Amino acid sequence: MNTPDSRRDFLKKSALLGTGLSLAGTTSLPAFDLAAKSKNKLPAWKGFNLLDFFSDHPDRGRPTKPEYVKWIADWGFDFARIPISYPSYLDIDRSRPIRPDEVLNFDESRLEKVDELVERCISQGLHVSLNLHRAPGFCINAGFVEPYNLWKDQEAQDAFCAHWEMWAKRYKGISKKRLSFDLVNEPFQREDPNDQHSPGGPVNISDYHRVAEAALNTIKSVKKSRLVIADGNGGGGIAMPELADLELAQSCRGYHPFPISHYKAGWVYKDPENVPPVDWPLKQGERILDIEEIRKYYAPWKALVDQGVGVHCGECGCYNETPHDVFLSWFGDVLEVLKENGIGFGIWEFSGAFGVMNSGRKDVAYEDWYGEKLDRKFLELLKKQI
């Protein structure tokens, strides 16, 4: 159980992190050393997203077992992205849509649960990327009602900045080598925010620039050295040279081509059972998509790296309905191209449909790993990148 004393102890230890020391004591920081030798200003961190606070309801997340973090570190990974739905750490009435007057009702007991996961990851030598997956006024997912629009309403922008000010102050003592902030997950404008299948596209770039700059300035006012990341536009995939004037790194995605990464995904397709079979290379009409197509896809991100903007792939992977051999063949090419450009990655989840553990794939001979179902072939593919 996390107590006020335990949190004070964590924040006291965090002050040591600000001086470059580690909760793990002797953990080195090779990723930043390697980044200095690469064109990419960001370290090529490699790891996983942890979905403890991904749900709006604090009791419906996907808890990360303590041994998961240890295994991630023991296998040589050094990165954990924590996507958070902001209502998960508020004291609100969850039986109805959230109101504007409630979006800053921070619940200390729920914030301490985030502290606990952050501390656990840092203590194992992982760099933590804290991300607002649902932010005041926006989420790429549908199925709930936000009280305003982050990209258009000043009140939403003010609330967004207030959340990041809270996190910046809370973790002020933690070094940028241990913690970064990923502003908002996958900016996107949907015609109907309540319909997951509604068409949409990129956020107006001037709106994104305004919101990102405001949040960046808020964070930097608390800790000037904090590393801040902006997700690519249009759902994460569109590089943004228009934001290069800001002191922001950028985060791409590893889901291209989408028909492979999200094959038969129910939140993507209205009729998933009738989606055509996939293979890799993938034939689309007269075109054959192969590793050269992936290189073309990442060319704008390579251009950002060449321009001096740090780039990391915050999310990547493949849904469990894609045939395993197709997935591994395709994803091996994705990882190769990311490596060519010095870009690290975060698999969407550690345990679950996209993960190396307990993915629920029907065509995998799982290895029993302390009672968990390990996809050894997937893990070994990832470990080749370390």
PDB file of C-alpha atoms in Angstrom, residues 84 86 89 103-104 106 131-138 146 148-151 153-168 181-185 187 207-216 218-219 228-231:
ATOM      1  CA  ILE A  84      -2.798   7.907 -18.888  1.00  0.00           C
ATOM      2  CA  TYR A  86      -6.705  11.981 -17.035  1.00  0.00           C
ATOM      3  CA  TYR A  89      -6.575  10.291 -11.337  1.00  0.00           C
ATOM      4  CA  VAL A 103     -11.198  18.538 -14.613  1.00  0.00           C
ATOM      5  CA  LEU A 104      -8.747  19.740 -11.942  1.00  0.00           C
ATOM      6  CA  PHE A 106      -6.875  15.813  -8.527  1.00  0.00           C
ATOM      7  CA  ASN A 131       1.781  10.504 -21.661  1.00  0.00           C
ATOM      8  CA  LEU A 132      -1.733  11.947 -21.511  1.00  0.00           C
ATOM      9  CA  HIS A 133      -3.641   9.459 -23.651  1.00  0.00           C
ATOM     10  CA  ARG A 134      -6.885  11.249 -22.838  1.00  0.00           C
ATOM     11  CA  ALA A 135      -6.337  14.926 -22.094  1.00  0.00           C
ATOM     12  CA  PRO A 136      -8.805  17.680 -21.175  1.00  0.00           C
ATOM     13  CA  GLY A 137     -10.664  18.296 -24.432  1.00  0.00           C
ATOM     14  CA  PHE A 138      -9.295  15.422 -26.520  1.00  0.00           C
ATOM     15  CA  GLU A 146     -15.453  15.764 -23.283  1.00  0.00           C
ATOM     16  CA  TYR A 148     -14.749  21.113 -24.624  1.00  0.00           C
ATOM     17  CA  ASN A 149     -12.283  20.912 -27.522  1.00  0.00           C
ATOM     18  CA  LEU A 150      -8.552  21.045 -26.751  1.00  0.00           C
ATOM     19  CA  TRP A 151      -7.718  22.368 -30.220  1.00  0.00           C
ATOM     20  CA  ASP A 153     -11.235  26.211 -26.687  1.00  0.00           C
ATOM     21  CA  GLN A 154      -9.009  28.313 -24.424  1.00  0.00           C
ATOM     22  CA  GLU A 155     -10.610  26.775 -21.331  1.00  0.00           C
ATOM     23  CA  ALA A 156      -9.521  23.311 -22.485  1.00  0.00           C
ATOM     24  CA  GLN A 157      -5.987  24.528 -23.228  1.00  0.00           C
ATOM     25  CA  ASP A 158      -5.776  26.107 -19.772  1.00  0.00           C
ATOM     26  CA  ALA A 159      -6.855  22.831 -18.140  1.00  0.00           C
ATOM     27  CA  PHE A 160      -4.364  20.892 -20.288  1.00  0.00           C
ATOM     28  CA  CYS A 161      -1.553  23.173 -19.134  1.00  0.00           C
ATOM     29  CA  ALA A 162      -2.714  22.894 -15.514  1.00  0.00           C
ATOM     30  CA  HIS A 163      -2.399  19.109 -15.691  1.00  0.00           C
ATOM     31  CA  TRP A 164       1.117  19.327 -17.081  1.00  0.00           C
ATOM     32  CA  GLU A 165       2.052  21.924 -14.476  1.00  0.00           C
ATOM     33  CA  MET A 166       0.908  19.487 -11.792  1.00  0.00           C
ATOM     34  CA  TRP A 167       3.013  16.652 -13.236  1.00  0.00           C
ATOM     35  CA  ALA A 168       6.003  18.953 -13.787  1.00  0.00           C
ATOM     36  CA  PHE A 181       6.657  14.091 -20.859  1.00  0.00           C
ATOM     37  CA  ASP A 182       4.675  13.076 -23.970  1.00  0.00           C
ATOM     38  CA  LEU A 183       2.066  15.828 -24.269  1.00  0.00           C
ATOM     39  CA  VAL A 184      -0.982  14.168 -25.817  1.00  0.00           C
ATOM     40  CA  ASN A 185      -1.544  10.880 -27.597  1.00  0.00           C
ATOM     41  CA  PRO A 187      -3.714  14.244 -32.230  1.00  0.00           C
ATOM     42  CA  ASP A 207      -3.898  24.834 -33.453  1.00  0.00           C
ATOM     43  CA  TYR A 208      -1.499  22.022 -32.558  1.00  0.00           C
ATOM     44  CA  HIS A 209       1.431  24.444 -32.458  1.00  0.00           C
ATOM     45  CA  ARG A 210      -0.453  26.825 -30.138  1.00  0.00           C
ATOM     46  CA  VAL A 211      -1.493  24.072 -27.700  1.00  0.00           C
ATOM     47  CA  ALA A 212       1.907  22.359 -27.713  1.00  0.00           C
ATOM     48  CA  GLU A 213       3.770  25.622 -27.188  1.00  0.00           C
ATOM     49  CA  ALA A 214       1.551  26.591 -24.252  1.00  0.00           C
ATOM     50  CA  ALA A 215       2.065  23.220 -22.544  1.00  0.00           C
ATOM     51  CA  LEU A 216       5.803  23.253 -23.307  1.00  0.00           C
ATOM     52  CA  THR A 218       4.264  25.617 -18.708  1.00  0.00           C
ATOM     53  CA  ILE A 219       6.486  22.566 -18.182  1.00  0.00           C
ATOM     54  CA  VAL A 228       9.095  17.087 -23.814  1.00  0.00           C
ATOM     55  CA  ILE A 229       7.734  15.086 -26.739  1.00  0.00           C
ATOM     56  CA  ALA A 230       4.898  15.772 -29.208  1.00  0.00           C
ATOM     57  CA  ASP A 231       3.126  12.883 -30.940  1.00  0.00           C
TER      58      ASP A 231
END
